[in-house]
């Protein structure tokens, strides 16, 4: 990788997946990894192989099944971790071992209970060991921003001599301020022996809302790799958001002076990637989220709309097309035929099989009957809803809900199964609760409802509602989604989707991995 480019190292599947409440199955990780490859990230951190069988398997499968990016596996500075990572990465065309150890006084004293000299020795031995399996070795000094600079210089010089090729400077607890973080990168680049032969990398957490700003300050001071996650998901407040970093580097290429295309990212894939990650993790994107939020390109005030109509650049610093959203906000309607529908799907980056296209079109027609204008965001939600379904052991055939002030909310459902229709009726605290109780009765399953959220896909009173539910059963977590112009129906669809995932065994247990990090 040329030093005139910034390497995009995506850690959605590792740090991102450590977000409280995220629960990705191995198949879902593979799906995201394929999309990350389409997006054009340089490195995919696929997991922390030693931490659990699932993490190992997910990393191994990404190596086997996903073409393009290098694949990284995380490992603490120990032989066991490094060997597990090496084994999981064995079949990757381009493999990277990412080993780390904490270097701040507070971590060394209280967490590791080790002296700095011992930490330095472990770091060097880890890098030397990792080099036996690959010549692409990244070393991270965990909690770098609260570490003593002379110690950082010493340990980083030593790991370069031991063979590290990328030096990552994590702001593990999101404590740094941009100017300070930039200065740290500059100081390290000036003083670490061998600094010119390696790539300096940023890995900033967002506890103070500064992850993106800190990462960019790192780039201004010579860092040439940024560790990011899609939608900024990750531990606590998350990591630097991929879409924000990429669009900042691209939109302000004049400021960063790294060349016209500073990253290898195909920005038209950004929106689709963001939607996929949101859907599979169950993390709804806030409407005002930069780049990928529902309002990111919406103009409401009269003065702004007037300006936009006269000349887009008055209020738009980048176009929605750049991230893969159609330029025109009103696109399809009930008279749109299959050809127009297929064309729009392609423009949005969805390459559907004939069967998927047929199913998505049927659903689109249902929605278009109720909703006059179907926007690109609606289309993305419909496609995700249809295409990402597991086998539909249970299908919602009929739903009737009755509720109101002073009445007992009741629901009746008819659910289609391979062995015939199942009917049930129930009452609840509210219409959704009543519908869920009726679904539980009809399916004979009683998972716990762990989370429920609903968002309007676009604005207006006819907006599609998208519901996300998280259910748990036998220590496994499952996420379901449903969309409809009727929010109770969207809620029922989401619940049935989660139940179908339960039946398909598509959940995962997070406790194992949490204990390790
Ligand atoms: O935040 C952090 O320090 C990390 C390291 C493991 C790179 O995620
Ligand atoms: Zn991290």
PDB file of C-alpha atoms in Angstrom, residues 19-121:
ATOM      1  CA  UNK A  19     -21.007  -3.620  21.133  1.00  0.00           C
ATOM      2  CA  UNK A  20     -23.329  -4.456  23.982  1.00  0.00           C
ATOM      3  CA  UNK A  21     -26.410  -6.052  22.440  1.00  0.00           C
ATOM      4  CA  UNK A  22     -24.915  -6.852  19.020  1.00  0.00           C
ATOM      5  CA  UNK A  23     -25.314 -10.491  18.166  1.00  0.00           C
ATOM      6  CA  UNK A  24     -24.129 -11.672  14.788  1.00  0.00           C
ATOM      7  CA  UNK A  25     -24.253 -15.279  13.726  1.00  0.00           C
ATOM      8  CA  UNK A  26     -21.365 -16.652  11.662  1.00  0.00           C
ATOM      9  CA  UNK A  27     -23.451 -16.533   8.472  1.00  0.00           C
ATOM     10  CA  UNK A  28     -24.333 -12.910   9.146  1.00  0.00           C
ATOM     11  CA  UNK A  29     -20.647 -12.093   9.631  1.00  0.00           C
ATOM     12  CA  UNK A  30     -19.875 -13.690   6.288  1.00  0.00           C
ATOM     13  CA  UNK A  31     -22.595 -11.641   4.647  1.00  0.00           C
ATOM     14  CA  UNK A  32     -21.164  -8.446   6.117  1.00  0.00           C
ATOM     15  CA  UNK A  33     -17.631  -9.469   5.126  1.00  0.00           C
ATOM     16  CA  UNK A  34     -18.748  -9.958   1.495  1.00  0.00           C
ATOM     17  CA  UNK A  35     -20.295  -6.501   1.553  1.00  0.00           C
ATOM     18  CA  UNK A  36     -17.128  -4.996   3.099  1.00  0.00           C
ATOM     19  CA  UNK A  37     -15.170  -6.534   0.235  1.00  0.00           C
ATOM     20  CA  UNK A  38     -17.564  -4.922  -2.270  1.00  0.00           C
ATOM     21  CA  UNK A  39     -17.164  -1.650  -0.424  1.00  0.00           C
ATOM     22  CA  UNK A  40     -13.419  -1.974  -0.947  1.00  0.00           C
ATOM     23  CA  UNK A  41     -11.982  -1.957   2.573  1.00  0.00           C
ATOM     24  CA  UNK A  42      -8.313  -2.904   2.627  1.00  0.00           C
ATOM     25  CA  UNK A  43      -8.368  -5.043   5.763  1.00  0.00           C
ATOM     26  CA  UNK A  44     -11.219  -6.887   7.479  1.00  0.00           C
ATOM     27  CA  UNK A  45     -10.612  -7.706  11.121  1.00  0.00           C
ATOM     28  CA  UNK A  46     -12.730 -10.827  11.178  1.00  0.00           C
ATOM     29  CA  UNK A  47     -12.528 -11.744  14.843  1.00  0.00           C
ATOM     30  CA  UNK A  48     -10.562 -12.707  17.916  1.00  0.00           C
ATOM     31  CA  UNK A  49     -10.023 -16.391  17.141  1.00  0.00           C
ATOM     32  CA  UNK A  50      -8.808 -17.632  20.516  1.00  0.00           C
ATOM     33  CA  UNK A  51     -11.810 -16.220  22.343  1.00  0.00           C
ATOM     34  CA  UNK A  52     -14.454 -18.724  21.218  1.00  0.00           C
ATOM     35  CA  UNK A  53     -15.213 -21.439  18.689  1.00  0.00           C
ATOM     36  CA  UNK A  54     -17.565 -19.045  16.866  1.00  0.00           C
ATOM     37  CA  UNK A  55     -14.901 -16.336  16.598  1.00  0.00           C
ATOM     38  CA  UNK A  56     -12.408 -18.866  15.284  1.00  0.00           C
ATOM     39  CA  UNK A  57     -14.858 -20.275  12.769  1.00  0.00           C
ATOM     40  CA  UNK A  58     -16.035 -16.845  11.623  1.00  0.00           C
ATOM     41  CA  UNK A  59     -12.424 -15.778  10.977  1.00  0.00           C
ATOM     42  CA  UNK A  60     -11.661 -19.036   9.169  1.00  0.00           C
ATOM     43  CA  UNK A  61     -14.735 -18.747   6.975  1.00  0.00           C
ATOM     44  CA  UNK A  62     -14.069 -15.114   6.066  1.00  0.00           C
ATOM     45  CA  UNK A  63     -10.611 -16.233   4.865  1.00  0.00           C
ATOM     46  CA  UNK A  64     -12.102 -19.071   2.820  1.00  0.00           C
ATOM     47  CA  UNK A  65     -15.098 -17.307   1.369  1.00  0.00           C
ATOM     48  CA  UNK A  66     -14.325 -13.610   0.956  1.00  0.00           C
ATOM     49  CA  UNK A  67     -12.087 -12.367  -1.836  1.00  0.00           C
ATOM     50  CA  UNK A  68     -10.195  -9.099  -1.892  1.00  0.00           C
ATOM     51  CA  UNK A  69      -9.287  -7.549   1.446  1.00  0.00           C
ATOM     52  CA  UNK A  70      -6.555  -8.820   3.742  1.00  0.00           C
ATOM     53  CA  UNK A  71      -8.013 -10.626   6.754  1.00  0.00           C
ATOM     54  CA  UNK A  72      -6.798  -9.830  10.257  1.00  0.00           C
ATOM     55  CA  UNK A  73      -7.220 -11.867  13.417  1.00  0.00           C
ATOM     56  CA  UNK A  74      -6.770 -10.338  16.860  1.00  0.00           C
ATOM     57  CA  UNK A  75      -4.455 -11.924  19.414  1.00  0.00           C
ATOM     58  CA  UNK A  76      -3.220 -10.889  22.835  1.00  0.00           C
ATOM     59  CA  UNK A  77       0.550 -10.955  23.228  1.00  0.00           C
ATOM     60  CA  UNK A  78       0.633 -14.662  23.989  1.00  0.00           C
ATOM     61  CA  UNK A  79       1.677 -17.735  22.020  1.00  0.00           C
ATOM     62  CA  UNK A  80      -1.697 -19.404  22.445  1.00  0.00           C
ATOM     63  CA  UNK A  81      -3.588 -16.414  21.022  1.00  0.00           C
ATOM     64  CA  UNK A  82      -1.171 -15.930  18.159  1.00  0.00           C
ATOM     65  CA  UNK A  83      -1.264 -19.588  17.196  1.00  0.00           C
ATOM     66  CA  UNK A  84      -5.064 -19.600  17.239  1.00  0.00           C
ATOM     67  CA  UNK A  85      -5.086 -16.508  15.013  1.00  0.00           C
ATOM     68  CA  UNK A  86      -2.501 -18.034  12.671  1.00  0.00           C
ATOM     69  CA  UNK A  87      -4.516 -21.221  12.392  1.00  0.00           C
ATOM     70  CA  UNK A  88      -7.779 -19.373  11.727  1.00  0.00           C
ATOM     71  CA  UNK A  89      -6.065 -17.229   9.084  1.00  0.00           C
ATOM     72  CA  UNK A  90      -4.259 -20.116   7.420  1.00  0.00           C
ATOM     73  CA  UNK A  91      -6.216 -20.106   4.177  1.00  0.00           C
ATOM     74  CA  UNK A  92      -6.288 -16.322   3.674  1.00  0.00           C
ATOM     75  CA  UNK A  93      -4.537 -15.042   0.553  1.00  0.00           C
ATOM     76  CA  UNK A  94      -3.497 -11.959   2.538  1.00  0.00           C
ATOM     77  CA  UNK A  95      -3.370 -12.525   6.283  1.00  0.00           C
ATOM     78  CA  UNK A  96      -2.514 -10.212   9.129  1.00  0.00           C
ATOM     79  CA  UNK A  97      -1.956 -11.065  12.780  1.00  0.00           C
ATOM     80  CA  UNK A  98      -2.935  -8.169  15.013  1.00  0.00           C
ATOM     81  CA  UNK A  99      -1.360  -8.561  18.423  1.00  0.00           C
ATOM     82  CA  UNK A 100      -1.770  -6.182  21.323  1.00  0.00           C
ATOM     83  CA  UNK A 101      -0.807  -5.481  24.902  1.00  0.00           C
ATOM     84  CA  UNK A 102      -1.679  -2.625  27.230  1.00  0.00           C
ATOM     85  CA  UNK A 103       1.008  -0.015  27.818  1.00  0.00           C
ATOM     86  CA  UNK A 104      -0.575   2.541  30.162  1.00  0.00           C
ATOM     87  CA  UNK A 105       0.496   2.570  33.826  1.00  0.00           C
ATOM     88  CA  UNK A 106      -3.080   1.955  34.974  1.00  0.00           C
ATOM     89  CA  UNK A 107      -3.561  -1.063  32.715  1.00  0.00           C
ATOM     90  CA  UNK A 108      -0.103  -2.534  33.346  1.00  0.00           C
ATOM     91  CA  UNK A 109      -0.445  -2.197  37.123  1.00  0.00           C
ATOM     92  CA  UNK A 110      -4.070  -3.182  37.695  1.00  0.00           C
ATOM     93  CA  UNK A 111      -5.080  -5.305  34.737  1.00  0.00           C
ATOM     94  CA  UNK A 112      -1.901  -7.052  33.646  1.00  0.00           C
ATOM     95  CA  UNK A 113      -0.100  -6.808  37.017  1.00  0.00           C
ATOM     96  CA  UNK A 114       3.172  -6.566  35.162  1.00  0.00           C
ATOM     97  CA  UNK A 115       6.170  -4.256  35.122  1.00  0.00           C
ATOM     98  CA  UNK A 116       6.858  -2.255  31.933  1.00  0.00           C
ATOM     99  CA  UNK A 117       9.965  -4.366  31.243  1.00  0.00           C
ATOM    100  CA  UNK A 118       7.844  -7.538  31.253  1.00  0.00           C
ATOM    101  CA  UNK A 119       5.284  -5.923  28.961  1.00  0.00           C
ATOM    102  CA  UNK A 120       8.013  -4.885  26.543  1.00  0.00           C
ATOM    103  CA  UNK A 121       9.412  -8.423  26.487  1.00  0.00           C
TER     104      UNK A 121
END
